[in-house]
Amino acid sequence: MARFIFITGGVVSSLGKGLASAALGALLQARGYTVRLRKLDPYLNVDPGTMSPFEHGEVFVTDDGAETDLDLGHYERFTGVAARATDSISSGRVYSTVLEKERRGDYLGKTIQVIPHVTNEIKDFIRIGEDEVDFMLCEIGGTVGDIEGLPFFEAIRQFSQDKPRGQCIFMHLTLLPWIAASGELKTKPTQHSVKELRSIGIAPDVLVCRSERPIPQKEREKLALFCNVRPDSVIAAMDLKSIYEAPLAYHREGLDQAVLDAFQISPAPKPDLQVWEDVADRIHNPEGEVRVAIVGKYTQLEDAYKSIAEALTHGGMANRVKVRVDWVDAELFEREDAAPHLEGFHAILVPGGFGERGTEGKIKAAEFARTHKIPYLGICLGMQMAVIEAARNVAGLSNAGSQEFDHEAGKDRFEPVIFHLKEWIKDNQKIARDVLDDKGGTMRLGAYNATLTDGSKVADVYGRTAIEERHRHRYEVDIKYRDKLEKEGLCFSGMSPDGRLPEIVEWSDHPWFIGVQFHPELKSKPFAPHPLFADFVRAAVDTSRLV
Ligand code: GLN
């Protein structure tokens, strides 16, 4: 049966709780344990699927088709454990399940209350798959004291009482502000945060303190005394140059040891940190630099493309180069020529996105990459825009467009090379969707197989012809246009196994121009860079050598 580690936060948000959880997961793995990480989010959205990327950053999609919090991406990148739908829950999901049960009469006429009905629902969620791993790490979103978070804190408190002693521990992340005037790290906010936690019945076993500077012994002892933890369990988390240093940095600070001590696991198995040493070496000692432009819509908020930025870093690590990313607003090219903005980049990436805004600019970026022979990776919408560009500018379909845009007015005016898919096959079953379905949950979501054409560039990149990648989209390239486009050199080199849905396109006479309908970035890891990103960066390195 799993041991449970509950990770909470206090003082301020954005302290890197997700990263600390992910790094701890990696360290436990390095000691030979199996782990699973979970996120419990207090917000009322049922899932982040319908939230704007500006609100919540990227939506991370799991193999089994759940739209989840971007922290699950960190978990996967650090542990390599594929996240599942059952690794992410929100208050919205909890309440909607409780209310459904109430309507069905499952509670036999009882009064439905936060305690025990909502807390029971949360506890049932935490328990899912508890026999499968050695450690289950559950991160609670937000900070202690948030009104929305209370049922979650209450649930984990109860949970630790339901379990035998010693099976659950609590790790609390706080901030030690540095006051320059007095030259001191202040412990008071942490003391208050722990007090708040203890007032709801949770005593932390491990304190992780974000601070700009090392914590002097005196402050460490003070924190231990006032927060009722052992001095060895006060762990400093200092700013790092790269998130991928976190496992080694936390290990040096004694985080994994403190956690194992809290569980009274002795002697603790020795860690093997070679993978992370290699990762850190590749990050710190690049042998060159390439410049990549990401032409997108949500460029003000980098978290909107979190996994893409990380996958590019991994691609850089595979080639031992630093990847310098510039975020370019696609809308710029709707007013101005793309060339001055894109010259000088060694590769161009057009990411996924929704809605019409910025799409004409993305089409211009695809055209620039095609005609200037710059490596281009189009992801989801970035692939669709590359296909529209090819149809308009090469195949002579000047009205080519997507049914996603200007749906009404354009119906009979344009050639819908990108069409709204309403029926498809998953696991031998037909799935049908109506255009008028709710916004949430109407997409082709999660892992689907694709078959690659023997001898194509992608087959070469992957080193095989059967792949499985994660999807999140409503629209598809219409196979009706395949012959016309292939005749011009845009090969449909990856198809769904039934041959109906184009998954990958590539220009045969271009050094590196690939569009994929799926999201390869979601499966890339620092210790196992995704082949498409590794080869895309390799192609960028080649371009950089030409100039
Ligand atoms: N908006 C497009 C679609 O729904 C692309 C989605 C995406 O890029 N994730 O098909």
Coordinates of C-alpha atoms and ligand atoms in Angstrom, one line a residue:
M1 CA 0.0 0.0 0.0
A2 CA 1.2 3.5 -0.9
R3 CA 2.6 6.0 1.5
F4 CA 1.1 9.4 1.0
I5 CA 2.9 12.8 0.8
F6 CA 0.6 15.8 0.9
I7 CA 2.2 19.0 -0.5
T8 CA 0.6 22.3 0.5
G9 CA 1.7 25.9 0.1
G10 CA 1.6 29.1 2.2
V11 CA 2.5 32.8 2.3
V12 CA 2.2 33.4 -1.4
S13 CA 1.4 31.5 -4.6
S14 CA 3.8 30.6 -7.4
L15 CA 6.5 29.3 -5.1
G16 CA 7.1 26.3 -7.3
K17 CA 5.1 23.7 -5.4
G18 CA 4.5 21.7 -8.6
L19 CA 8.2 21.7 -9.3
A20 CA 9.1 20.7 -5.7
S21 CA 6.6 17.8 -5.9
A22 CA 7.9 16.7 -9.3
A23 CA 11.6 16.9 -8.1
L24 CA 10.7 14.9 -4.9
G25 CA 9.0 12.3 -7.1
A26 CA 12.2 12.0 -9.2
L27 CA 14.3 11.7 -6.1
L28 CA 12.2 8.9 -4.7
Q29 CA 12.5 7.1 -8.0
A30 CA 16.2 7.6 -7.9
R31 CA 16.1 5.6 -4.6
G32 CA 14.3 2.8 -6.4
Y33 CA 10.7 3.6 -5.4
T34 CA 7.6 3.8 -7.7
V35 CA 5.6 7.0 -7.5
R36 CA 2.5 8.7 -8.8
L37 CA 1.8 12.4 -8.6
R38 CA -1.6 14.1 -8.3
K39 CA -3.0 17.6 -8.3
L40 CA -6.0 18.7 -6.3
D41 CA -7.2 22.1 -7.5
P42 CA -9.6 24.2 -5.5
Y43 CA -11.0 26.2 -8.4
L44 CA -14.6 25.7 -9.5
N45 CA -14.0 24.9 -13.2
V46 CA -14.7 21.2 -13.8
D47 CA -11.4 21.0 -15.6
P48 CA -9.0 23.5 -17.1
G49 CA -10.1 22.6 -20.6
T50 CA -12.3 25.6 -21.1
M51 CA -10.0 28.1 -19.3
S52 CA -8.2 30.7 -21.3
P53 CA -4.4 30.0 -21.6
F54 CA -4.0 33.5 -20.2
E55 CA -5.8 32.4 -17.0
H56 CA -4.2 29.2 -16.4
G57 CA -1.4 28.5 -18.7
E58 CA -1.3 25.5 -20.9
V59 CA -3.8 22.7 -20.7
F60 CA -1.9 19.4 -20.3
V61 CA -3.6 16.4 -22.0
T62 CA -3.2 12.9 -20.7
D63 CA -3.1 9.7 -22.8
D64 CA -6.5 8.8 -21.6
G65 CA -7.9 12.1 -22.8
A66 CA -8.2 14.3 -19.7
E67 CA -7.6 18.1 -19.9
T68 CA -5.6 18.8 -16.8
D69 CA -3.5 21.3 -15.0
L70 CA 0.0 22.2 -16.4
D71 CA 1.6 20.9 -13.2
L72 CA 0.9 17.4 -14.4
G73 CA 3.3 18.2 -17.2
H74 CA 6.0 18.9 -14.7
Y75 CA 5.2 15.6 -13.0
E76 CA 5.6 13.7 -16.2
R77 CA 8.7 15.5 -17.3
F78 CA 10.4 14.7 -14.1
T79 CA 9.2 11.2 -13.4
G80 CA 8.4 9.8 -16.8
V81 CA 5.2 8.4 -15.3
A82 CA 2.4 9.1 -17.8
A83 CA -0.3 11.1 -16.0
R84 CA -3.9 9.8 -16.1
A85 CA -7.3 11.4 -15.9
T86 CA -7.4 10.3 -12.3
D87 CA -4.4 12.3 -11.4
S88 CA -6.2 15.7 -11.5
I89 CA -9.3 16.9 -9.7
S90 CA -10.9 20.3 -9.0
S91 CA -13.6 21.5 -6.7
G92 CA -15.8 21.9 -9.7
R93 CA -15.4 18.2 -10.5
V94 CA -15.9 17.1 -6.9
Y95 CA -19.1 19.2 -6.5
S96 CA -20.5 18.1 -9.8
T97 CA -20.0 14.4 -8.9
V98 CA -21.6 15.0 -5.4
L99 CA -24.5 16.8 -7.0
E100 CA -25.0 14.1 -9.6
K101 CA -25.1 11.5 -6.9
E102 CA -27.6 13.6 -4.9
R103 CA -29.9 13.9 -7.9
R104 CA -29.6 10.1 -8.5
G105 CA -30.7 9.6 -4.9
D106 CA -27.4 7.8 -4.0
Y107 CA -27.4 9.5 -0.6
L108 CA -30.8 8.1 0.4
G109 CA -32.3 11.4 1.3
K110 CA -29.6 12.6 3.7
T111 CA -28.6 16.2 4.0
I112 CA -25.6 16.7 1.8
Q113 CA -22.8 18.6 3.4
V114 CA -19.1 19.6 2.8
I115 CA -18.2 17.2 5.7
P116 CA -18.6 14.3 5.1
H117 CA -19.9 14.2 1.5
V118 CA -17.5 16.5 -0.3
T119 CA -14.6 15.4 1.8
N120 CA -15.4 11.8 1.2
E121 CA -15.5 12.4 -2.5
I122 CA -12.0 13.9 -2.3
K123 CA -10.7 11.0 -0.1
D124 CA -12.1 8.5 -2.6
F125 CA -10.2 10.3 -5.3
I126 CA -6.9 10.3 -3.4
R127 CA -7.3 6.5 -2.8
I128 CA -7.6 5.6 -6.5
G129 CA -4.7 3.2 -7.4
E130 CA -3.2 3.3 -4.0
D131 CA -2.0 -0.3 -4.3
E132 CA 0.0 0.4 -7.5
V133 CA 2.9 2.5 -6.2
D134 CA 5.2 3.0 -3.2
F135 CA 4.5 6.7 -2.9
M136 CA 1.5 8.8 -3.9
L137 CA 2.3 12.5 -3.9
C138 CA -0.7 14.8 -3.8
E139 CA -0.3 18.5 -4.3
I140 CA -3.0 20.9 -3.1
G141 CA -3.4 23.9 -5.4
G142 CA -3.5 27.5 -3.9
T143 CA -2.3 28.4 -0.5
V144 CA -3.5 27.5 3.0
G145 CA -6.3 29.8 4.2
D146 CA -8.0 30.1 0.8
I147 CA -11.7 29.6 1.3
E148 CA -12.0 27.3 -1.7
G149 CA -9.2 25.1 -0.5
L150 CA -10.7 24.3 2.9
P151 CA -12.5 21.1 1.9
F152 CA -9.3 19.7 0.5
F153 CA -7.2 20.5 3.6
E154 CA -10.0 19.0 5.7
A155 CA -10.0 15.9 3.5
I156 CA -6.3 15.3 3.7
R157 CA -6.4 15.8 7.5
Q158 CA -9.1 13.1 7.8
F159 CA -7.3 10.9 5.3
S160 CA -4.1 10.9 7.5
Q161 CA -6.3 9.8 10.4
D162 CA -8.0 7.1 8.4
K163 CA -4.7 5.5 7.6
P164 CA -2.4 3.7 10.0
R165 CA 0.1 6.0 11.8
G166 CA 3.2 6.8 9.7
Q167 CA 1.6 6.3 6.4
C168 CA 1.0 10.0 5.5
I169 CA 3.2 13.0 5.8
F170 CA 2.7 16.7 5.1
M171 CA 5.2 18.9 3.3
H172 CA 4.6 22.6 3.4
L173 CA 6.1 25.2 1.0
T174 CA 6.6 28.8 2.1
L175 CA 8.6 31.9 1.4
L176 CA 11.3 33.5 3.5
P177 CA 11.5 37.1 2.4
W178 CA 14.8 38.8 2.4
I179 CA 14.7 42.3 3.9
A180 CA 17.6 44.1 2.4
A181 CA 17.5 47.0 4.9
S182 CA 18.1 44.8 7.9
G183 CA 20.0 42.1 6.0
E184 CA 17.8 39.4 7.3
L185 CA 15.7 36.4 6.0
K186 CA 12.3 36.7 7.8
T187 CA 10.7 33.7 9.2
K188 CA 7.5 35.3 10.5
P189 CA 5.3 34.7 7.4
T190 CA 6.2 31.1 7.5
Q191 CA 5.4 30.9 11.2
H192 CA 2.0 32.3 10.5
S193 CA 1.4 30.0 7.6
V194 CA 2.2 27.0 9.7
K195 CA 0.0 28.3 12.4
E196 CA -2.9 28.5 9.9
L197 CA -2.2 25.0 8.8
R198 CA -2.1 23.7 12.4
S199 CA -5.3 25.5 13.2
I200 CA -7.0 23.2 10.7
G201 CA -5.4 20.1 12.2
I202 CA -2.4 19.6 10.0
A203 CA 1.1 19.6 11.4
P204 CA 3.8 19.7 8.7
D205 CA 6.6 17.2 8.8
V206 CA 8.8 18.9 6.2
L207 CA 9.1 22.6 5.6
V208 CA 10.4 23.7 2.2
C209 CA 11.3 27.4 2.3
R210 CA 11.9 29.4 -0.9
S211 CA 14.5 32.0 -0.3
E212 CA 16.9 34.1 -2.3
R213 CA 19.8 33.2 0.0
P214 CA 21.0 30.2 2.0
I215 CA 19.2 29.8 5.3
P216 CA 21.6 30.5 8.2
Q217 CA 21.6 27.9 11.0
K218 CA 20.1 30.4 13.5
E219 CA 17.0 30.9 11.2
R220 CA 16.8 27.2 10.6
E221 CA 16.6 26.5 14.3
K222 CA 14.1 29.3 14.8
L223 CA 11.8 27.9 12.1
A224 CA 12.1 24.4 13.5
L225 CA 11.3 25.6 17.0
F226 CA 8.3 27.8 16.1
C227 CA 6.9 25.6 13.4
N228 CA 7.4 22.3 15.3
V229 CA 9.6 20.5 12.8
R230 CA 13.1 19.0 13.1
P231 CA 15.9 21.3 12.0
D232 CA 16.9 18.7 9.3
S233 CA 13.4 19.0 7.9
V234 CA 13.8 22.7 7.1
I235 CA 14.8 22.6 3.5
A236 CA 16.0 25.6 1.6
A237 CA 14.8 26.1 -2.0
M238 CA 16.8 28.7 -3.7
D239 CA 16.4 30.1 -7.2
L240 CA 17.9 27.9 -9.9
K241 CA 19.2 28.7 -13.3
S242 CA 17.2 25.7 -14.7
I243 CA 14.3 23.8 -13.3
Y244 CA 16.1 20.6 -14.2
E245 CA 18.6 21.3 -11.5
A246 CA 15.8 20.9 -8.9
P247 CA 16.2 17.2 -8.2
L248 CA 20.0 17.6 -7.5
A249 CA 19.5 20.8 -5.6
Y250 CA 16.8 19.4 -3.4
H251 CA 18.9 16.3 -2.8
R252 CA 21.8 18.4 -1.7
E253 CA 19.5 20.2 0.7
G254 CA 18.3 16.8 2.1
L255 CA 14.7 16.8 1.0
D256 CA 14.4 13.2 0.1
Q257 CA 16.3 12.2 3.2
A258 CA 13.9 14.3 5.4
V259 CA 10.9 12.7 3.7
L260 CA 12.2 9.2 4.3
D261 CA 13.1 10.1 7.9
A262 CA 9.6 11.4 8.4
F263 CA 8.3 8.0 7.3
Q264 CA 11.0 6.4 9.5
I265 CA 12.4 4.4 6.6
S266 CA 15.8 3.3 7.8
P267 CA 18.2 2.5 6.4
A268 CA 17.2 4.6 3.3
P269 CA 18.1 3.1 0.0
K270 CA 21.0 5.0 -1.7
P271 CA 20.0 7.2 -4.6
D272 CA 21.3 6.8 -8.1
L273 CA 21.3 10.3 -9.5
Q274 CA 23.2 9.7 -12.7
V275 CA 20.3 10.6 -15.0
W276 CA 20.0 14.0 -13.3
E277 CA 23.7 14.6 -13.3
D278 CA 23.7 14.1 -17.1
V279 CA 20.7 16.4 -17.5
A280 CA 22.4 19.1 -15.5
D281 CA 25.7 18.7 -17.4
R282 CA 23.9 19.1 -20.8
I283 CA 22.0 22.2 -19.5
H284 CA 25.1 23.9 -18.1
N285 CA 27.6 23.0 -20.8
P286 CA 26.1 23.7 -24.2
E287 CA 28.4 23.8 -27.1
G288 CA 26.5 26.4 -29.2
E289 CA 23.2 28.3 -29.4
V290 CA 20.3 28.3 -31.9
R291 CA 17.5 30.8 -32.1
V292 CA 14.0 29.6 -32.6
A293 CA 10.9 31.8 -33.2
I294 CA 7.6 30.6 -31.7
V295 CA 4.9 32.4 -33.7
G296 CA 1.8 32.3 -31.6
K297 CA -1.1 34.1 -30.1
Y298 CA -0.5 33.8 -26.4
T299 CA 3.0 35.2 -26.5
Q300 CA 2.7 37.4 -23.4
L301 CA 2.3 34.4 -21.1
E302 CA 4.9 31.8 -21.7
D303 CA 3.1 29.3 -19.5
A304 CA 0.6 29.1 -22.3
Y305 CA 3.2 27.1 -24.3
K306 CA 4.9 25.6 -21.3
S307 CA 5.4 22.1 -22.7
I308 CA 6.6 23.4 -26.1
A309 CA 9.3 25.6 -24.4
E310 CA 10.4 22.6 -22.3
A311 CA 10.5 20.3 -25.3
L312 CA 12.7 22.7 -27.1
T313 CA 15.0 22.8 -24.1
H314 CA 15.1 19.0 -24.3
G315 CA 15.8 19.1 -28.0
G316 CA 18.7 21.5 -27.2
M317 CA 20.0 19.0 -24.6
A318 CA 19.9 16.2 -27.1
N319 CA 22.2 18.3 -29.4
R320 CA 24.2 19.9 -26.6
V321 CA 23.1 23.4 -27.6
K322 CA 21.2 26.1 -25.9
V323 CA 17.9 26.9 -27.6
R324 CA 17.1 30.6 -27.4
V325 CA 13.4 31.1 -27.9
D326 CA 11.8 34.4 -29.1
W327 CA 8.1 34.7 -28.8
V328 CA 6.7 36.4 -31.9
D329 CA 3.1 37.7 -32.0
A330 CA 1.5 36.2 -35.1
E331 CA -0.8 39.2 -35.5
L332 CA 2.2 41.4 -36.3
F333 CA 2.4 39.7 -39.8
E334 CA -1.2 40.7 -40.5
R335 CA -0.1 44.3 -40.6
E336 CA 3.6 44.0 -41.6
D337 CA 5.8 41.9 -43.7
A338 CA 7.0 38.8 -41.9
A339 CA 10.5 38.7 -43.3
P340 CA 12.1 41.4 -41.1
H341 CA 10.7 39.7 -38.0
L342 CA 11.7 36.2 -38.9
E343 CA 15.1 36.7 -40.5
G344 CA 18.0 35.5 -38.3
F345 CA 16.1 32.7 -36.7
H346 CA 17.4 29.2 -37.3
A347 CA 14.0 27.6 -37.0
I348 CA 10.3 28.5 -36.7
L349 CA 7.7 26.8 -34.7
V350 CA 4.0 27.5 -34.9
P351 CA 2.2 26.1 -31.9
G352 CA -1.4 25.0 -31.4
G353 CA -4.2 27.5 -30.8
F354 CA -7.9 28.2 -31.0
G355 CA -9.9 30.8 -32.8
E356 CA -9.2 33.0 -35.8
R357 CA -7.1 35.7 -34.3
G358 CA -3.5 35.6 -35.5
T359 CA -4.1 32.7 -38.0
E360 CA -3.3 34.8 -41.1
G361 CA 0.0 35.7 -39.5
K362 CA 0.7 32.0 -38.8
I363 CA 0.0 31.3 -42.5
K364 CA 2.6 34.0 -43.3
A365 CA 5.1 32.4 -41.0
A366 CA 4.6 29.0 -42.7
E367 CA 5.1 30.6 -46.1
F368 CA 8.3 32.3 -44.9
A369 CA 9.7 29.0 -43.6
R370 CA 8.7 27.1 -46.8
T371 CA 10.1 29.7 -49.2
H372 CA 13.3 30.5 -47.2
K373 CA 14.0 26.8 -46.4
I374 CA 14.0 27.4 -42.7
P375 CA 13.2 24.4 -40.5
Y376 CA 9.5 24.6 -39.5
L377 CA 7.6 22.6 -37.0
G378 CA 3.8 23.1 -37.0
I379 CA 1.9 21.7 -34.1
C380 CA -1.9 21.2 -34.4
L381 CA -3.1 24.6 -35.5
G382 CA 0.5 25.2 -36.8
M383 CA 0.0 22.1 -39.1
Q384 CA -3.4 23.2 -40.2
M385 CA -2.1 26.7 -41.1
A386 CA 0.8 25.1 -43.1
V387 CA -1.7 23.1 -45.1
I388 CA -3.8 26.2 -45.8
E389 CA -0.6 28.0 -46.9
A390 CA 0.2 25.1 -49.2
A391 CA -3.3 25.0 -50.7
R392 CA -3.5 28.7 -51.3
N393 CA 0.0 29.5 -52.5
V394 CA 1.2 26.3 -54.1
A395 CA -1.9 24.2 -55.1
G396 CA -3.8 27.2 -56.5
L397 CA -6.8 27.0 -54.1
S398 CA -6.7 30.7 -53.3
N399 CA -9.8 30.4 -51.1
A400 CA -8.5 27.7 -48.9
G401 CA -9.5 28.1 -45.2
S402 CA -10.7 26.3 -42.1
Q403 CA -14.3 25.7 -40.9
E404 CA -13.1 26.9 -37.5
F405 CA -13.0 30.5 -38.8
D406 CA -15.8 32.7 -40.1
H407 CA -18.0 29.7 -40.1
E408 CA -21.2 31.3 -41.2
A409 CA -20.1 33.9 -43.8
G410 CA -17.5 31.6 -45.3
K411 CA -19.5 28.5 -45.8
D412 CA -19.7 28.5 -49.5
R413 CA -17.1 31.1 -50.2
F414 CA -14.0 29.1 -49.2
E415 CA -12.5 25.7 -49.7
P416 CA -12.6 24.1 -46.3
V417 CA -9.3 22.2 -46.4
I418 CA -9.6 22.1 -42.6
F419 CA -13.0 20.7 -41.7
H420 CA -14.9 20.1 -38.5
L421 CA -14.7 16.4 -37.7
K422 CA -17.9 15.0 -36.2
E423 CA -17.2 11.3 -36.2
W424 CA -14.1 9.3 -35.6
I425 CA -12.9 5.9 -34.4
K426 CA -11.3 5.4 -31.0
D427 CA -10.4 1.9 -29.8
N428 CA -12.6 0.3 -32.5
Q429 CA -15.6 2.5 -31.4
K430 CA -17.3 5.2 -33.3
I431 CA -17.4 8.6 -31.5
A432 CA -19.8 11.2 -32.7
R433 CA -20.0 14.8 -31.8
D434 CA -22.5 17.5 -32.7
V435 CA -21.4 21.0 -33.6
L436 CA -23.7 22.3 -30.9
D437 CA -22.2 20.2 -28.2
D438 CA -20.9 22.0 -25.1
K439 CA -17.6 23.7 -25.5
G440 CA -16.0 21.3 -23.0
G441 CA -15.3 17.8 -24.1
T442 CA -16.1 18.0 -27.8
M443 CA -12.6 17.4 -29.0
R444 CA -10.5 14.5 -30.3
L445 CA -8.6 14.2 -27.1
G446 CA -5.8 11.9 -25.8
A447 CA -3.6 9.3 -27.3
Y448 CA -4.3 8.1 -30.9
N449 CA -2.1 5.9 -33.1
A450 CA -0.7 7.0 -36.4
T451 CA 1.0 5.1 -39.2
L452 CA 4.0 6.7 -40.9
T453 CA 5.0 6.3 -44.5
D454 CA 8.1 4.2 -44.9
G455 CA 11.0 6.3 -46.2
S456 CA 9.4 9.6 -45.1
K457 CA 11.3 12.2 -43.1
V458 CA 9.1 11.6 -40.0
A459 CA 9.6 7.8 -40.2
D460 CA 13.3 8.5 -40.2
V461 CA 13.0 10.9 -37.3
Y462 CA 11.0 8.5 -35.2
G463 CA 13.0 5.5 -36.3
R464 CA 9.7 3.5 -36.7
T465 CA 6.4 3.7 -38.6
A466 CA 3.9 3.1 -35.7
I467 CA 3.5 5.9 -33.2
E468 CA 1.1 7.1 -30.5
E469 CA 0.7 10.7 -29.7
R470 CA -1.7 13.0 -27.8
H471 CA -4.4 15.0 -29.5
R472 CA -6.5 18.0 -28.6
H473 CA -8.5 19.5 -31.5
R474 CA -11.8 19.7 -33.2
Y475 CA -10.7 20.2 -36.8
E476 CA -8.9 18.0 -39.3
V477 CA -7.1 18.3 -42.6
D478 CA -9.6 17.1 -45.2
I479 CA -8.2 14.0 -47.0
K480 CA -10.1 15.2 -50.1
Y481 CA -7.2 17.5 -50.9
R482 CA -4.5 14.9 -50.4
D483 CA -3.8 14.2 -54.1
K484 CA -3.8 17.8 -55.1
L485 CA -1.3 18.7 -52.3
E486 CA 0.9 15.6 -52.7
K487 CA 1.3 16.4 -56.4
E488 CA 2.8 19.7 -55.3
G489 CA 5.2 18.0 -52.9
L490 CA 3.3 18.3 -49.6
C491 CA 3.4 14.6 -48.5
F492 CA 0.8 13.2 -46.1
S493 CA 3.4 11.1 -44.3
G494 CA 1.4 10.1 -41.3
M495 CA -2.2 8.9 -41.2
S496 CA -4.6 7.5 -38.7
P497 CA -4.5 3.7 -38.9
D498 CA -7.8 3.7 -40.9
G499 CA -6.2 6.1 -43.4
R500 CA -8.9 8.7 -43.0
L501 CA -7.3 11.4 -40.9
P502 CA -4.0 13.1 -41.8
E503 CA -1.7 13.2 -38.8
I504 CA 1.5 14.5 -40.4
V505 CA 2.4 16.5 -43.5
E506 CA 5.9 17.3 -44.7
W507 CA 7.4 19.2 -47.7
S508 CA 9.5 16.6 -49.6
D509 CA 11.8 19.3 -51.1
H510 CA 12.5 21.2 -47.9
P511 CA 15.3 20.5 -45.5
W512 CA 12.9 20.2 -42.5
F513 CA 9.3 21.2 -42.7
I514 CA 6.9 19.0 -40.7
G515 CA 3.4 19.6 -39.5
V516 CA 1.8 17.3 -36.9
Q517 CA -1.9 17.2 -35.9
F518 CA -0.9 16.1 -32.4
H519 CA 1.1 17.5 -29.5
P520 CA 4.5 15.8 -29.4
E521 CA 5.7 18.3 -26.7
L522 CA 3.5 16.6 -24.1
K523 CA 5.6 13.5 -24.2
S524 CA 9.1 15.0 -24.2
K525 CA 11.3 14.6 -21.1
P526 CA 14.7 16.1 -20.3
F527 CA 16.2 12.5 -20.1
A528 CA 14.3 11.4 -23.2
P529 CA 13.9 14.3 -25.6
H530 CA 11.0 13.8 -28.1
P531 CA 12.5 12.7 -31.4
L532 CA 10.7 15.5 -33.4
F533 CA 12.1 18.2 -31.1
A534 CA 15.5 16.6 -31.0
D535 CA 15.6 16.5 -34.8
F536 CA 14.0 19.9 -35.2
V537 CA 16.8 21.5 -33.1
R538 CA 19.4 19.4 -35.0
A539 CA 18.0 21.0 -38.2
A540 CA 18.2 24.4 -36.6
V541 CA 21.9 23.7 -35.7
D542 CA 22.5 22.9 -39.4
T543 CA 20.8 26.2 -40.4
S544 CA 22.9 28.1 -38.0
R545 CA 26.1 26.7 -39.6
L546 CA 25.0 27.9 -43.0
V547 CA 24.8 31.5 -41.9
Ligands
GLN1 N1 -8.2 25.0 -33.2 C1 -7.7 23.8 -33.9 C2 -8.7 22.7 -33.8 O1 -9.5 22.7 -32.9 C3 -6.4 23.4 -33.4 C4 -6.3 23.0 -32.0 C5 -5.0 23.0 -31.4 O2 -4.1 23.6 -32.0 N2 -4.8 22.4 -30.3 O3 -8.6 21.7 -34.6

